Amino acid sequence: MSFSLQTSIRRVTQTFVRSIQNKAALRPVPLPQGDITTPQAFLSAIGRSADTKVTIDSWDAFWHTSGYDLKKAGVAVKDRRYVLWCMEKYRQKIPLEDFAHEPRPRKKIRGRGPRIQQGKLIRSRRPR
């Protein structure tokens, strides 16, 4: 085998292996802090009814969970992203009160321009 063929095969296999590797398993598992000692306590503390959407019993298994595992469990994309984001903030030892929040309310006024700047609601022109 020539040297260039070996390097190209190695490069292709390395990129493929990186894509299927679970990066959550490589991150450190944080120690329980305060009254948060179980995954269910953490999920109920971050709010958004995440404790009903994710069911994991072990502390270590919870912290080794990846986005793909949550996807297989049937968790919606927004909830998945919020749970993973909160897990990373907790790993960085940021207090829960600083980052856990409710979802942003839906916008009632859409669009741009003077009608919006006056605070008027835009209604659909579709017949009902």
PDB file of C-alpha atoms in Angstrom:
ATOM      1  CA  MET A   1       0.000   0.000   0.000  1.00  0.00           C
ATOM      2  CA  SER A   2       1.278   3.390  -0.786  1.00  0.00           C
ATOM      3  CA  PHE A   3       1.739   6.016   1.872  1.00  0.00           C
ATOM      4  CA  SER A   4      -0.892   8.390   0.456  1.00  0.00           C
ATOM      5  CA  LEU A   5      -3.515   5.637   0.330  1.00  0.00           C
ATOM      6  CA  GLN A   6      -2.812   4.723   3.947  1.00  0.00           C
ATOM      7  CA  THR A   7      -3.179   8.296   5.124  1.00  0.00           C
ATOM      8  CA  SER A   8      -6.426   8.795   3.217  1.00  0.00           C
ATOM      9  CA  ILE A   9      -7.918   5.589   4.651  1.00  0.00           C
ATOM     10  CA  ARG A  10      -6.818   6.598   8.145  1.00  0.00           C
ATOM     11  CA  ARG A  11      -8.359  10.053   7.728  1.00  0.00           C
ATOM     12  CA  VAL A  12     -11.695   8.619   6.558  1.00  0.00           C
ATOM     13  CA  THR A  13     -11.879   6.077   9.370  1.00  0.00           C
ATOM     14  CA  GLN A  14     -11.022   8.691  12.000  1.00  0.00           C
ATOM     15  CA  THR A  15     -13.799  11.026  10.895  1.00  0.00           C
ATOM     16  CA  PHE A  16     -16.263   8.157  10.805  1.00  0.00           C
ATOM     17  CA  VAL A  17     -15.306   6.979  14.281  1.00  0.00           C
ATOM     18  CA  ARG A  18     -15.618  10.494  15.678  1.00  0.00           C
ATOM     19  CA  SER A  19     -19.161  10.815  14.399  1.00  0.00           C
ATOM     20  CA  ILE A  20     -20.418   7.711  16.209  1.00  0.00           C
ATOM     21  CA  GLN A  21     -18.502   8.278  19.421  1.00  0.00           C
ATOM     22  CA  ASN A  22     -20.556   9.244  22.502  1.00  0.00           C
ATOM     23  CA  LYS A  23     -19.019  12.501  23.696  1.00  0.00           C
ATOM     24  CA  ALA A  24     -21.284  12.593  26.756  1.00  0.00           C
ATOM     25  CA  ALA A  25     -19.502   9.512  28.093  1.00  0.00           C
ATOM     26  CA  LEU A  26     -16.192  11.389  28.030  1.00  0.00           C
ATOM     27  CA  ARG A  27     -17.382  14.352  30.093  1.00  0.00           C
ATOM     28  CA  PRO A  28     -16.959  14.251  33.886  1.00  0.00           C
ATOM     29  CA  VAL A  29     -19.881  13.255  36.094  1.00  0.00           C
ATOM     30  CA  PRO A  30     -20.619  16.065  38.583  1.00  0.00           C
ATOM     31  CA  LEU A  31     -21.138  15.299  42.233  1.00  0.00           C
ATOM     32  CA  PRO A  32     -24.623  15.758  43.710  1.00  0.00           C
ATOM     33  CA  GLN A  33     -25.002  19.215  45.255  1.00  0.00           C
ATOM     34  CA  GLY A  34     -27.443  20.185  47.989  1.00  0.00           C
ATOM     35  CA  ASP A  35     -30.867  18.604  47.660  1.00  0.00           C
ATOM     36  CA  ILE A  36     -30.226  17.410  44.108  1.00  0.00           C
ATOM     37  CA  THR A  37     -29.076  13.821  44.549  1.00  0.00           C
ATOM     38  CA  THR A  38     -31.080  11.993  41.868  1.00  0.00           C
ATOM     39  CA  PRO A  39     -31.739  12.610  38.187  1.00  0.00           C
ATOM     40  CA  GLN A  40     -35.461  13.092  38.890  1.00  0.00           C
ATOM     41  CA  ALA A  41     -34.666  15.798  41.463  1.00  0.00           C
ATOM     42  CA  PHE A  42     -32.463  17.567  38.913  1.00  0.00           C
ATOM     43  CA  LEU A  43     -35.110  17.363  36.195  1.00  0.00           C
ATOM     44  CA  SER A  44     -37.833  18.669  38.481  1.00  0.00           C
ATOM     45  CA  ALA A  45     -35.543  21.515  39.619  1.00  0.00           C
ATOM     46  CA  ILE A  46     -34.881  22.736  36.075  1.00  0.00           C
ATOM     47  CA  GLY A  47     -38.625  22.898  35.405  1.00  0.00           C
ATOM     48  CA  ARG A  48     -40.544  22.715  32.120  1.00  0.00           C
ATOM     49  CA  SER A  49     -41.922  19.336  33.339  1.00  0.00           C
ATOM     50  CA  ALA A  50     -38.689  17.665  32.237  1.00  0.00           C
ATOM     51  CA  ASP A  51     -39.086  15.039  34.958  1.00  0.00           C
ATOM     52  CA  THR A  52     -42.105  13.594  33.144  1.00  0.00           C
ATOM     53  CA  LYS A  53     -40.319  13.495  29.770  1.00  0.00           C
ATOM     54  CA  VAL A  54     -37.041  11.827  30.790  1.00  0.00           C
ATOM     55  CA  THR A  55     -36.882   8.720  32.990  1.00  0.00           C
ATOM     56  CA  ILE A  56     -33.391   7.636  34.064  1.00  0.00           C
ATOM     57  CA  ASP A  57     -32.745   6.082  37.470  1.00  0.00           C
ATOM     58  CA  SER A  58     -28.969   6.098  37.894  1.00  0.00           C
ATOM     59  CA  TRP A  59     -26.958   9.289  38.470  1.00  0.00           C
ATOM     60  CA  ASP A  60     -24.033   8.054  36.326  1.00  0.00           C
ATOM     61  CA  ALA A  61     -26.290   6.839  33.518  1.00  0.00           C
ATOM     62  CA  PHE A  62     -28.054  10.208  33.486  1.00  0.00           C
ATOM     63  CA  TRP A  63     -24.805  12.154  33.074  1.00  0.00           C
ATOM     64  CA  HIS A  64     -23.624   9.824  30.303  1.00  0.00           C
ATOM     65  CA  THR A  65     -26.851  10.368  28.353  1.00  0.00           C
ATOM     66  CA  SER A  66     -26.410  11.956  24.942  1.00  0.00           C
ATOM     67  CA  GLY A  67     -28.833  13.811  22.717  1.00  0.00           C
ATOM     68  CA  TYR A  68     -29.240  10.697  20.595  1.00  0.00           C
ATOM     69  CA  ASP A  69     -30.351   8.704  23.669  1.00  0.00           C
ATOM     70  CA  LEU A  70     -32.938  11.366  24.488  1.00  0.00           C
ATOM     71  CA  LYS A  71     -34.096  11.311  20.874  1.00  0.00           C
ATOM     72  CA  LYS A  72     -34.586   7.543  21.037  1.00  0.00           C
ATOM     73  CA  ALA A  73     -36.576   8.062  24.249  1.00  0.00           C
ATOM     74  CA  GLY A  74     -38.972  10.315  22.330  1.00  0.00           C
ATOM     75  CA  VAL A  75     -38.084  13.684  23.872  1.00  0.00           C
ATOM     76  CA  ALA A  76     -38.935  16.710  21.695  1.00  0.00           C
ATOM     77  CA  VAL A  77     -36.105  18.794  20.234  1.00  0.00           C
ATOM     78  CA  LYS A  78     -36.661  21.899  22.390  1.00  0.00           C
ATOM     79  CA  ASP A  79     -36.862  19.813  25.559  1.00  0.00           C
ATOM     80  CA  ARG A  80     -33.790  17.826  24.548  1.00  0.00           C
ATOM     81  CA  ARG A  81     -31.738  20.955  23.950  1.00  0.00           C
ATOM     82  CA  TYR A  82     -32.904  22.520  27.228  1.00  0.00           C
ATOM     83  CA  VAL A  83     -32.085  19.410  29.295  1.00  0.00           C
ATOM     84  CA  LEU A  84     -28.627  19.028  27.722  1.00  0.00           C
ATOM     85  CA  TRP A  85     -27.938  22.757  28.164  1.00  0.00           C
ATOM     86  CA  CYS A  86     -28.912  22.572  31.853  1.00  0.00           C
ATOM     87  CA  MET A  87     -26.756  19.488  32.326  1.00  0.00           C
ATOM     88  CA  GLU A  88     -23.736  21.345  30.953  1.00  0.00           C
ATOM     89  CA  LYS A  89     -24.392  24.375  33.177  1.00  0.00           C
ATOM     90  CA  TYR A  90     -24.658  22.064  36.204  1.00  0.00           C
ATOM     91  CA  ARG A  91     -21.329  20.455  35.224  1.00  0.00           C
ATOM     92  CA  GLN A  92     -19.770  23.928  35.238  1.00  0.00           C
ATOM     93  CA  LYS A  93     -20.991  24.350  38.859  1.00  0.00           C
ATOM     94  CA  ILE A  94     -23.311  27.258  38.049  1.00  0.00           C
ATOM     95  CA  PRO A  95     -26.169  27.470  40.589  1.00  0.00           C
ATOM     96  CA  LEU A  96     -29.521  26.180  39.325  1.00  0.00           C
ATOM     97  CA  GLU A  97     -31.285  29.435  40.153  1.00  0.00           C
ATOM     98  CA  ASP A  98     -29.068  31.283  37.670  1.00  0.00           C
ATOM     99  CA  PHE A  99     -29.852  29.220  34.584  1.00  0.00           C
ATOM    100  CA  ALA A 100     -33.134  27.305  35.030  1.00  0.00           C
ATOM    101  CA  HIS A 101     -35.995  29.297  33.519  1.00  0.00           C
ATOM    102  CA  GLU A 102     -39.408  28.883  31.982  1.00  0.00           C
ATOM    103  CA  PRO A 103     -39.814  28.956  28.193  1.00  0.00           C
ATOM    104  CA  ARG A 104     -40.258  32.280  26.459  1.00  0.00           C
ATOM    105  CA  PRO A 105     -43.950  33.123  25.924  1.00  0.00           C
ATOM    106  CA  ARG A 106     -45.310  33.084  22.399  1.00  0.00           C
ATOM    107  CA  LYS A 107     -45.299  36.357  20.509  1.00  0.00           C
ATOM    108  CA  LYS A 108     -48.685  38.052  20.236  1.00  0.00           C
ATOM    109  CA  ILE A 109     -47.632  40.716  17.755  1.00  0.00           C
ATOM    110  CA  ARG A 110     -46.065  39.621  14.479  1.00  0.00           C
ATOM    111  CA  GLY A 111     -44.242  41.502  11.759  1.00  0.00           C
ATOM    112  CA  ARG A 112     -42.647  44.951  11.469  1.00  0.00           C
ATOM    113  CA  GLY A 113     -43.628  48.472  10.607  1.00  0.00           C
ATOM    114  CA  PRO A 114     -45.777  51.267  12.047  1.00  0.00           C
ATOM    115  CA  ARG A 115     -48.762  49.048  12.842  1.00  0.00           C
ATOM    116  CA  ILE A 116     -46.544  46.972  15.087  1.00  0.00           C
ATOM    117  CA  GLN A 117     -44.818  49.962  16.642  1.00  0.00           C
ATOM    118  CA  GLN A 118     -48.234  51.237  17.691  1.00  0.00           C
ATOM    119  CA  GLY A 119     -48.876  47.894  19.372  1.00  0.00           C
ATOM    120  CA  LYS A 120     -51.769  46.746  17.166  1.00  0.00           C
ATOM    121  CA  LEU A 121     -52.406  43.070  16.740  1.00  0.00           C
ATOM    122  CA  ILE A 122     -52.241  41.704  13.228  1.00  0.00           C
ATOM    123  CA  ARG A 123     -55.087  39.401  12.376  1.00  0.00           C
ATOM    124  CA  SER A 124     -55.115  36.927   9.596  1.00  0.00           C
ATOM    125  CA  ARG A 125     -56.937  37.884   6.426  1.00  0.00           C
ATOM    126  CA  ARG A 126     -58.055  34.307   6.002  1.00  0.00           C
ATOM    127  CA  PRO A 127     -61.876  33.934   6.131  1.00  0.00           C
ATOM    128  CA  ARG A 128     -63.091  32.013   9.148  1.00  0.00           C
TER     129      ARG A 128
END
